[in-house]
Coordinates of C-alpha atoms in Angstrom, one line a residue:
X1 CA 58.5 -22.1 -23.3
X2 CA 54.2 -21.5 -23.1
X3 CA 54.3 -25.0 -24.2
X4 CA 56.4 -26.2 -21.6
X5 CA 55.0 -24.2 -18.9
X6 CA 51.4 -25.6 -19.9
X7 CA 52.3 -29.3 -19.7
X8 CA 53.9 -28.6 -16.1
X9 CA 50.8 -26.9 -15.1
X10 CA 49.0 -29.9 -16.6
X11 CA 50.6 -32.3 -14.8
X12 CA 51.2 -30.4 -11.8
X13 CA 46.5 -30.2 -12.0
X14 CA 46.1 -34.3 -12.8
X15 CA 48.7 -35.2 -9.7
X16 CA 46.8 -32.9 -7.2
X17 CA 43.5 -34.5 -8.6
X18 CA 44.3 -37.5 -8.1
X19 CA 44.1 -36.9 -4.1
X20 CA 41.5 -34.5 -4.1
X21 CA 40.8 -35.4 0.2
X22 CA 44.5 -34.8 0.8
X23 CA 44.4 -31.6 -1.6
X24 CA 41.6 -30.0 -0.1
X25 CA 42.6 -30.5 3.7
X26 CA 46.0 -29.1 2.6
X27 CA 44.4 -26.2 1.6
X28 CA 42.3 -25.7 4.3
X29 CA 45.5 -23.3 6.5
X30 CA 45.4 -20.9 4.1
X31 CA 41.5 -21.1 3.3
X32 CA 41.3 -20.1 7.2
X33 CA 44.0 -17.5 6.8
X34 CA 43.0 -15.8 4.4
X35 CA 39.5 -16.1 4.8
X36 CA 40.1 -14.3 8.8
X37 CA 42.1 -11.5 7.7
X38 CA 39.8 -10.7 5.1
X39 CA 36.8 -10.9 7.7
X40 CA 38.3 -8.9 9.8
X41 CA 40.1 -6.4 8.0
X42 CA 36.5 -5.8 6.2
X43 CA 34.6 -5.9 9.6
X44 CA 37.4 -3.3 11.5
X45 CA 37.0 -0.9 8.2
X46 CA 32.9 -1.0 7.9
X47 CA 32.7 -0.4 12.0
X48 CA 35.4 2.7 11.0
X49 CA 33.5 4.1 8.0
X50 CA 30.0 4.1 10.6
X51 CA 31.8 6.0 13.3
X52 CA 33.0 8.1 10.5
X53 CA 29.4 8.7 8.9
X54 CA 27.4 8.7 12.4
X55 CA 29.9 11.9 13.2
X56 CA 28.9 13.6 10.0
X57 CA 25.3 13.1 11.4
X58 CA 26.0 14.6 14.3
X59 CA 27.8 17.7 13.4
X60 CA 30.1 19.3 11.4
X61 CA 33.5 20.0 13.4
X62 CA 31.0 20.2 16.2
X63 CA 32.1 20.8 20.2
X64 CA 29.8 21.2 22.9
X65 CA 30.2 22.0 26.3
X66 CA 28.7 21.2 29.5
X67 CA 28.3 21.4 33.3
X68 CA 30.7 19.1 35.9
X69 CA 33.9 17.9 36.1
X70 CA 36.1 15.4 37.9
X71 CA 38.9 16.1 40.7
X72 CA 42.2 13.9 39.6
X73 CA 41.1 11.3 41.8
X74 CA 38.2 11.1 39.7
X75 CA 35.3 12.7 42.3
X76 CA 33.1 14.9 40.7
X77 CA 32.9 18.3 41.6
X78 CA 29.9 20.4 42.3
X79 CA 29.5 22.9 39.6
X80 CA 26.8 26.1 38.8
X81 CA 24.8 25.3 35.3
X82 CA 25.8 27.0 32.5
X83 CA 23.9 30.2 31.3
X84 CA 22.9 32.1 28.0
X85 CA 25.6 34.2 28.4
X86 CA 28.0 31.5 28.4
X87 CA 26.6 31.1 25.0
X88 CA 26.9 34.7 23.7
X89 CA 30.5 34.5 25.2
X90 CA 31.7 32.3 23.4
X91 CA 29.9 33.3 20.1
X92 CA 31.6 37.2 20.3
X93 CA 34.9 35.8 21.6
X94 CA 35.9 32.4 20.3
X95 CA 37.6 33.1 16.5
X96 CA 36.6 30.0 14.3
X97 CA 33.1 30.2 15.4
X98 CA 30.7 29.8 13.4
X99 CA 27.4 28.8 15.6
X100 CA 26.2 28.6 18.8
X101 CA 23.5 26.4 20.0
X102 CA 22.2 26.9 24.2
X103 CA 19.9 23.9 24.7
X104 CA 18.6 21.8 27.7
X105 CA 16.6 18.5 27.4
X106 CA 15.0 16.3 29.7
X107 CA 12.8 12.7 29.4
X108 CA 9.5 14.0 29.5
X109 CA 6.2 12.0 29.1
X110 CA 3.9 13.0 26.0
X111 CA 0.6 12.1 25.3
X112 CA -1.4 12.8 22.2
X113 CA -5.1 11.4 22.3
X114 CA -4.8 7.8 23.7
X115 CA -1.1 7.1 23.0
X116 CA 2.0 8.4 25.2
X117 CA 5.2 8.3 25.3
X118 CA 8.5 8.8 27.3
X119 CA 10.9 10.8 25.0
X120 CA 13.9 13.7 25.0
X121 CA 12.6 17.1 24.9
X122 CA 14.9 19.8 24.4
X123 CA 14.6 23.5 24.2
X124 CA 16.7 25.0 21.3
X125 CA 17.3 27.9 19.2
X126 CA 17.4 28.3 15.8
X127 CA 21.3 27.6 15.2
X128 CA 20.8 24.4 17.2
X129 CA 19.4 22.9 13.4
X130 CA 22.5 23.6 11.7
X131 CA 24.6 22.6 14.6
X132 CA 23.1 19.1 14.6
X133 CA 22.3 18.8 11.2
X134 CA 18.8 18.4 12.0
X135 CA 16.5 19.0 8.8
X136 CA 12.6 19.5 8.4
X137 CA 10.9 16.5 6.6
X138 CA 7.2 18.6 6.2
X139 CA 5.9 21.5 8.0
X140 CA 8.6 24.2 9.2
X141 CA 11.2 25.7 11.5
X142 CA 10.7 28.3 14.3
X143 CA 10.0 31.7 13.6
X144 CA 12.0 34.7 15.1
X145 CA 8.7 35.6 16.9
X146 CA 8.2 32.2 18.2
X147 CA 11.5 32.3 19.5
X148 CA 11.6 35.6 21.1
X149 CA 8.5 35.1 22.7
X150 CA 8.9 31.6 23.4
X151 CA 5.4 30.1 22.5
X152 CA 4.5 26.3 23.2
X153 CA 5.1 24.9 19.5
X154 CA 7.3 21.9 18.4
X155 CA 9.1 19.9 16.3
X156 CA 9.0 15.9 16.8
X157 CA 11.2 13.0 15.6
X158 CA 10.1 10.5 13.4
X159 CA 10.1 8.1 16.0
X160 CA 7.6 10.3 18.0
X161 CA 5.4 10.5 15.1
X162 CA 5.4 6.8 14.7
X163 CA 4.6 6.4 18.8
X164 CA 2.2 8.6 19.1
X165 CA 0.6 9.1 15.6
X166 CA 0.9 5.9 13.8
X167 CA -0.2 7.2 10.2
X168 CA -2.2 10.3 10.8
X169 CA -0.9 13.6 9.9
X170 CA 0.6 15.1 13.1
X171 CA 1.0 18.9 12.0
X172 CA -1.3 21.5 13.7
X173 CA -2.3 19.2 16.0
X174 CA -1.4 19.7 19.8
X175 CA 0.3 17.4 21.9
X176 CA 0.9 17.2 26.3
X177 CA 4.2 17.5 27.4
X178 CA 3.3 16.6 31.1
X179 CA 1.1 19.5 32.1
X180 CA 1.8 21.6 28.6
X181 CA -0.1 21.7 25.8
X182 CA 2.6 22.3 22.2
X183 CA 1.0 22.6 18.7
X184 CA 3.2 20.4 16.2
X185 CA 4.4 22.7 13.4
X186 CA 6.9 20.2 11.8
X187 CA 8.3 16.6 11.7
X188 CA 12.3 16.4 11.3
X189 CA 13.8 14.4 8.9
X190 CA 15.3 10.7 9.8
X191 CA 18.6 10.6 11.2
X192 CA 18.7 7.1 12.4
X193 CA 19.9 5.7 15.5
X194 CA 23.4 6.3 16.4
X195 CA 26.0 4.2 18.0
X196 CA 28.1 7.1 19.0
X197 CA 24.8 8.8 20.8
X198 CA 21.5 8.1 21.2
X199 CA 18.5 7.9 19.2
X200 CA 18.3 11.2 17.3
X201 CA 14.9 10.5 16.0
X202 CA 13.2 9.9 19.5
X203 CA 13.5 13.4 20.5
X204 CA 11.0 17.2 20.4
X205 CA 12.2 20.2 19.8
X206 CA 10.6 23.3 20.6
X207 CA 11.9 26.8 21.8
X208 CA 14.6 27.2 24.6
X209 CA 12.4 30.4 26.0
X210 CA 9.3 28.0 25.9
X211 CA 11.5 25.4 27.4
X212 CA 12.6 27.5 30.1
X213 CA 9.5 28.7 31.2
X214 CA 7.1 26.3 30.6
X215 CA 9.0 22.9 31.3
X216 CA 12.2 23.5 33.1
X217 CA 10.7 26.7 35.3
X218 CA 14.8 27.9 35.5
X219 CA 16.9 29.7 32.7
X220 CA 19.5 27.2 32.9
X221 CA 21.7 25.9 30.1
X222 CA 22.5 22.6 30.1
X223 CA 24.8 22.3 27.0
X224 CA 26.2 24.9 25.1
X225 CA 26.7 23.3 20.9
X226 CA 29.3 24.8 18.8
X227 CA 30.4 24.4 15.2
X228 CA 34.0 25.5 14.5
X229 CA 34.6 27.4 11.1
X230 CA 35.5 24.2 8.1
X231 CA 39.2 23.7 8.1
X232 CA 39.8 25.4 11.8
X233 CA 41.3 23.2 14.6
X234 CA 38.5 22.0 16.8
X235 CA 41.1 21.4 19.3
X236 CA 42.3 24.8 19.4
X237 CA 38.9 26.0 19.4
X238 CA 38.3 23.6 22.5
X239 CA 41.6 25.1 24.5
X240 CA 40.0 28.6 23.8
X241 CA 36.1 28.0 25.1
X242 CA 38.0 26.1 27.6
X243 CA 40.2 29.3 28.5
X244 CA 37.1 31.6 28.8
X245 CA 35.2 28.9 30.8
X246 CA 37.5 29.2 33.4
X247 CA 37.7 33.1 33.3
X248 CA 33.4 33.4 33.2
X249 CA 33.5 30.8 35.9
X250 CA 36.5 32.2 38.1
X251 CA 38.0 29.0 37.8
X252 CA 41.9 29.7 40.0
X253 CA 45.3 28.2 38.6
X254 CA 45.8 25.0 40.1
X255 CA 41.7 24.8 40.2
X256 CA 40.2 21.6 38.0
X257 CA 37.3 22.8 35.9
X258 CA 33.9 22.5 37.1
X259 CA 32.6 22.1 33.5
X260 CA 33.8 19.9 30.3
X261 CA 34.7 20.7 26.7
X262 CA 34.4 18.0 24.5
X263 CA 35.0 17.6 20.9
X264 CA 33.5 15.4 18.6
X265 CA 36.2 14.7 16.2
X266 CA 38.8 14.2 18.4
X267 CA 36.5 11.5 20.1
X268 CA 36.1 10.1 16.5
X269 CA 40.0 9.9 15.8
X270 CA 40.2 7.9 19.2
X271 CA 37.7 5.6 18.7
X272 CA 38.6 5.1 15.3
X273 CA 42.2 4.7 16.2
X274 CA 41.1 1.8 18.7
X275 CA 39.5 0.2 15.9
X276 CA 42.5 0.2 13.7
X277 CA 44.5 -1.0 16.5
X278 CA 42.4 -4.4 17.0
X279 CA 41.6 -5.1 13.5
X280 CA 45.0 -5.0 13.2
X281 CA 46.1 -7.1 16.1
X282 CA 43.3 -9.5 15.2
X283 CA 44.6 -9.5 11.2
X284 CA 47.9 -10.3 12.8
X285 CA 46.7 -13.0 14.6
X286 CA 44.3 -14.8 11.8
X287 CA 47.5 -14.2 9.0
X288 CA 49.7 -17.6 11.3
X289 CA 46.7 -19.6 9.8
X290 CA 48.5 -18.6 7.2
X291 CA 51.9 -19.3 8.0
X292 CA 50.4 -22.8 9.6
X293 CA 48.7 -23.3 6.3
X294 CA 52.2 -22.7 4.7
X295 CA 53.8 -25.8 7.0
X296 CA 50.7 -27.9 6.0
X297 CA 51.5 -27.6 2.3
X298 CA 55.7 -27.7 2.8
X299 CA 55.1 -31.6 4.9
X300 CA 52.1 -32.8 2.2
X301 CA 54.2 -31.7 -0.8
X302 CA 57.2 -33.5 1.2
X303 CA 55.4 -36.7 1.4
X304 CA 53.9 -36.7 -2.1
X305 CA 58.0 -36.2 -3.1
X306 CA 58.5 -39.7 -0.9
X307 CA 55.5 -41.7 -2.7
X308 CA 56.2 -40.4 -6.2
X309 CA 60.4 -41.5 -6.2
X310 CA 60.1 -43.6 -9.1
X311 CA 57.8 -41.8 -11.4
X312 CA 60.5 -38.8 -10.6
X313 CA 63.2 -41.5 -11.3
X314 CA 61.4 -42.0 -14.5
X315 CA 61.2 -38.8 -16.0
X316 CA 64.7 -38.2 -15.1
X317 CA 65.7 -41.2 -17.0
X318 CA 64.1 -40.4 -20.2
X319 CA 65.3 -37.0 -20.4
X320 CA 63.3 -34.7 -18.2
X321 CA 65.9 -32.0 -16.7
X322 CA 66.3 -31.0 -13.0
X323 CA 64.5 -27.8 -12.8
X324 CA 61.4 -30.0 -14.9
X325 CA 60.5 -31.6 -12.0
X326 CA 61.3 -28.5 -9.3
X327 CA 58.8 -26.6 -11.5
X328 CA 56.6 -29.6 -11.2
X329 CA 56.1 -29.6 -7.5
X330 CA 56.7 -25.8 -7.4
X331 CA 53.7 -25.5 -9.4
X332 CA 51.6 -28.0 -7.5
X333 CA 52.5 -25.8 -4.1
X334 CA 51.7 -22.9 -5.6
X335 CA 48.5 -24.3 -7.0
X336 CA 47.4 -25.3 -3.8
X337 CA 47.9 -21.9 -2.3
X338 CA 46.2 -20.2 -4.6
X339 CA 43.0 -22.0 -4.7
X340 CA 43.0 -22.2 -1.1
X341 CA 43.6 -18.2 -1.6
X342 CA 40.4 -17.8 -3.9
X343 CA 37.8 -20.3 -1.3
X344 CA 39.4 -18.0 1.4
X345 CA 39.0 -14.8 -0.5
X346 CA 35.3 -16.2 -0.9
X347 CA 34.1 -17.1 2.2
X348 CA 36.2 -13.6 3.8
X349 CA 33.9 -11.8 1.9
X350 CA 30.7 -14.1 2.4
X351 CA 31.3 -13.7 6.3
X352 CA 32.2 -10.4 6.8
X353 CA 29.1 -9.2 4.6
X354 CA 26.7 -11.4 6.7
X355 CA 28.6 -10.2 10.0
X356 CA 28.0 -6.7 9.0
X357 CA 24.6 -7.4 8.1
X358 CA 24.1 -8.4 11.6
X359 CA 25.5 -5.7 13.2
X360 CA 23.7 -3.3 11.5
X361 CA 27.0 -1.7 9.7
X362 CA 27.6 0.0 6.2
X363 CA 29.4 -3.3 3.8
X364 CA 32.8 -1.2 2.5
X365 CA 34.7 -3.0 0.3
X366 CA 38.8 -3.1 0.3
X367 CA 40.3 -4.3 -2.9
X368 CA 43.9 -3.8 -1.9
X369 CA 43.2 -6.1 0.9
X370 CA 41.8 -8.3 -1.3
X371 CA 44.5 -8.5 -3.5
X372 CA 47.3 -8.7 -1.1
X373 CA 45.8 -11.3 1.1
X374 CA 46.0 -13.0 -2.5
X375 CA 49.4 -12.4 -3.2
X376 CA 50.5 -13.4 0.1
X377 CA 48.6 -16.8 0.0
X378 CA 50.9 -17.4 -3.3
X379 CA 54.1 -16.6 -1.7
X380 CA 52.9 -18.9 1.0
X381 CA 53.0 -21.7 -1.7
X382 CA 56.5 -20.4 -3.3
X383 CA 58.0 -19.9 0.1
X384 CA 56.7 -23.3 1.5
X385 CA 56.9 -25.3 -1.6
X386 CA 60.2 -24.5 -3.0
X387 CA 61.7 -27.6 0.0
X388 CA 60.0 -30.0 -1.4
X389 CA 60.5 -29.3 -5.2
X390 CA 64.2 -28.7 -4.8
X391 CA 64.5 -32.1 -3.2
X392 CA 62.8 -33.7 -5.7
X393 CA 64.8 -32.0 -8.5
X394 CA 68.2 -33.7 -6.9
X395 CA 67.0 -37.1 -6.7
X396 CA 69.3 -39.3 -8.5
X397 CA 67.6 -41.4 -11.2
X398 CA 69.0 -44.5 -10.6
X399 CA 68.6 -44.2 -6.5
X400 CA 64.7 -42.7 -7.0
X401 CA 64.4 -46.3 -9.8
X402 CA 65.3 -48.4 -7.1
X403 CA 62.9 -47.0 -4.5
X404 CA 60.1 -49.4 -3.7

């Protein structure tokens, strides 16, 4: 039976061989089919597992909220800022909360010595660190009587340091925020640039009382950060901040809120919903190659039955049985699907590894995909080649010996 089975698969290698051209450009459907859905599958998973991980840099189970809203015909609606204690509200009220960050930024020009630079400056409190998971690389954090007190010191990206520093040590040195001097007690760790948000390395921290009095000149809030307690709803926390909003605010029924609750992972599960959705409309689309492939291999295999009549005729003559020559040309099908699977497999990966080298994404690997985007391009061959090999099994021997 191995026996057997090996001399098929022999012959089956030798006759696809001995038309390599026509082999290869048989092979070439499935090649593209395979090689797409793999591409893209591989492309729609790393752009998923970035959202995913540019989230987590963000915030844990974080919501914040903010000023304005929209009427439902989408005008936007004049609204009062938020306040401080919007943010002790919500921190005595909301069950499931763990922090709350007050904090208002604004583009601000710096200028340290010769260099300057445009960049966010926000005022923050001390939670605001945990909230947006922003750790110190060298120097420290704000102390309680720095914050209380709300004297000129900051914090600065990395991207800052790299502006207006170069390679000099920035800490206890003073920097201009417009018309304020700020001594620099720490640098924050690198957090990359985000595609979900902005850069959150261009940015300076320093106290929201400093903020208030020195930059801003108001005691205005203009986002209010929240992490919900791990394994709490962040939606239900959301409908809640949203609730007490609208009492603090004296927000009527049938009144649209001035102000917007959003949260972060709810954002994440849409746009990672979306993504799904189009890889797997596009996957869709790239897997007819392979059903296209399929009909290359079914005609080919149909025409090599037509040109190879007598040396069937032959076989049958001197013994070979029926289901010898269906294996035969079942085998060849099948072997051109499968190496046509493999390039495909190949270049899939080849692409989709350059493409996500390109767009600056996280290479994640899928070896189910891999595998049935395999499978499938060797039922293409059984599916598609079984015509063929069945008609060359009935051939009569004396009608396929007289075939010229």
């Amino acid at each position: 039976m191995i026996a057997s089975f090996g001399n098929t698969l022999s012959m089956a290698w030798q006759a696809l061989r001995r038309h390599r051209m026509r082999s290869l450009l048989t092979m070439l459907g499935v090649v593209i089919g395979v090689g797409s859905v793999i591409a893209l599958v591989t492309l729609g998973e790393s752009a998923t597992h970035q959202v995913t991980s540019e989230v987590a840099e963000l915030g844990e189970n974080l919501l914040w909220v903010s000023a304005g809203g929209r009427t439902p015909r989408g005008s936007t609606l004049p609204a009062p800022p938020l306040t401080l204690g919007d943010a002790d509200a919500i921190a005595a009220q909301i069950p499931g909360v763990i922090r709350v960050a007050p904090a208002s930024e604004n583009m601000k020009r710096v200028v340290q010595g010769g260099a300057s630079w445009v960049t966010a400056v926000a005022g923050v409190t001390d939670s605001y660190f945990e909230v947006r998971r922003y750790a110190v690389a060298r120097g420290r954090r704000f102390s309680e009587a720095e914050l209380s007190a709300g004297r000129s010191v900051c914090l600065i990206g990395p991207a800052v340091e790299k502006e207006l520093y170069g390679g000099s040590d920035p800490l206890g040195t003073s920097l201009r925020i417009e018309r304020t001097s700020c001594e620099v007690i720490g640098v924050l760790a690198k957090k990359n640039t985000s595609n979900v948000g902005e850069n959150e390395d261009d940015v300076i921290l320093m106290p929201l009382t400093a903020y208030h009095r020195r930059i801003a000149g108001n005691r205005e809030v203009e986002v209010i950060f929240l992490s919900a307690a791990p394994g709490r709803s962040t939606a239900l926390v959301g409908h809640q901040v949203r609730m007490l909003m609208r009492e603090r605010r004296r927000i009527g029924d049938g009144q649209a809120d001035d102000f917007r609750v959003r949260d972060l992972r709810a954002a994440a599960a849409r746009i990672t919903k979306i993504t799904g959705v189009l890889t797997a409309l596009l996957s869709a689309i790239a897997a007819v190659s392979l059903v296209v492939g399929g009909i290359g291999i079914m005609n080919i295999m149909l025409v090599s039955v037509t040109e190879r009549t007598r040396e069937i005729g032959i076989r049958l003559a001197i013994g070979a049985r029926a289901r010898d020559v269906l294996w035969q040309f079942l085998v060849e099908a099948v072997l051109l699907s499968t190496a046509g699977g493999v390039i495909g497999v190949t270049l899939g990966l080849a692409g989709s590894w350059a493409a996500t080298h390109a767009l600056k994404l996280g290479f994640v690997l899928l070896p189910q995909v891999i595998a049935v985007a395999f499978l499938f391009s060797a039922l293409v061959g059984v599916a598609f080649g079984f015509m063929p090999a069945r008609r060359a099994a009935r051939l009569h021997p004396i009608e396929a010996l007289r075939h010229e």
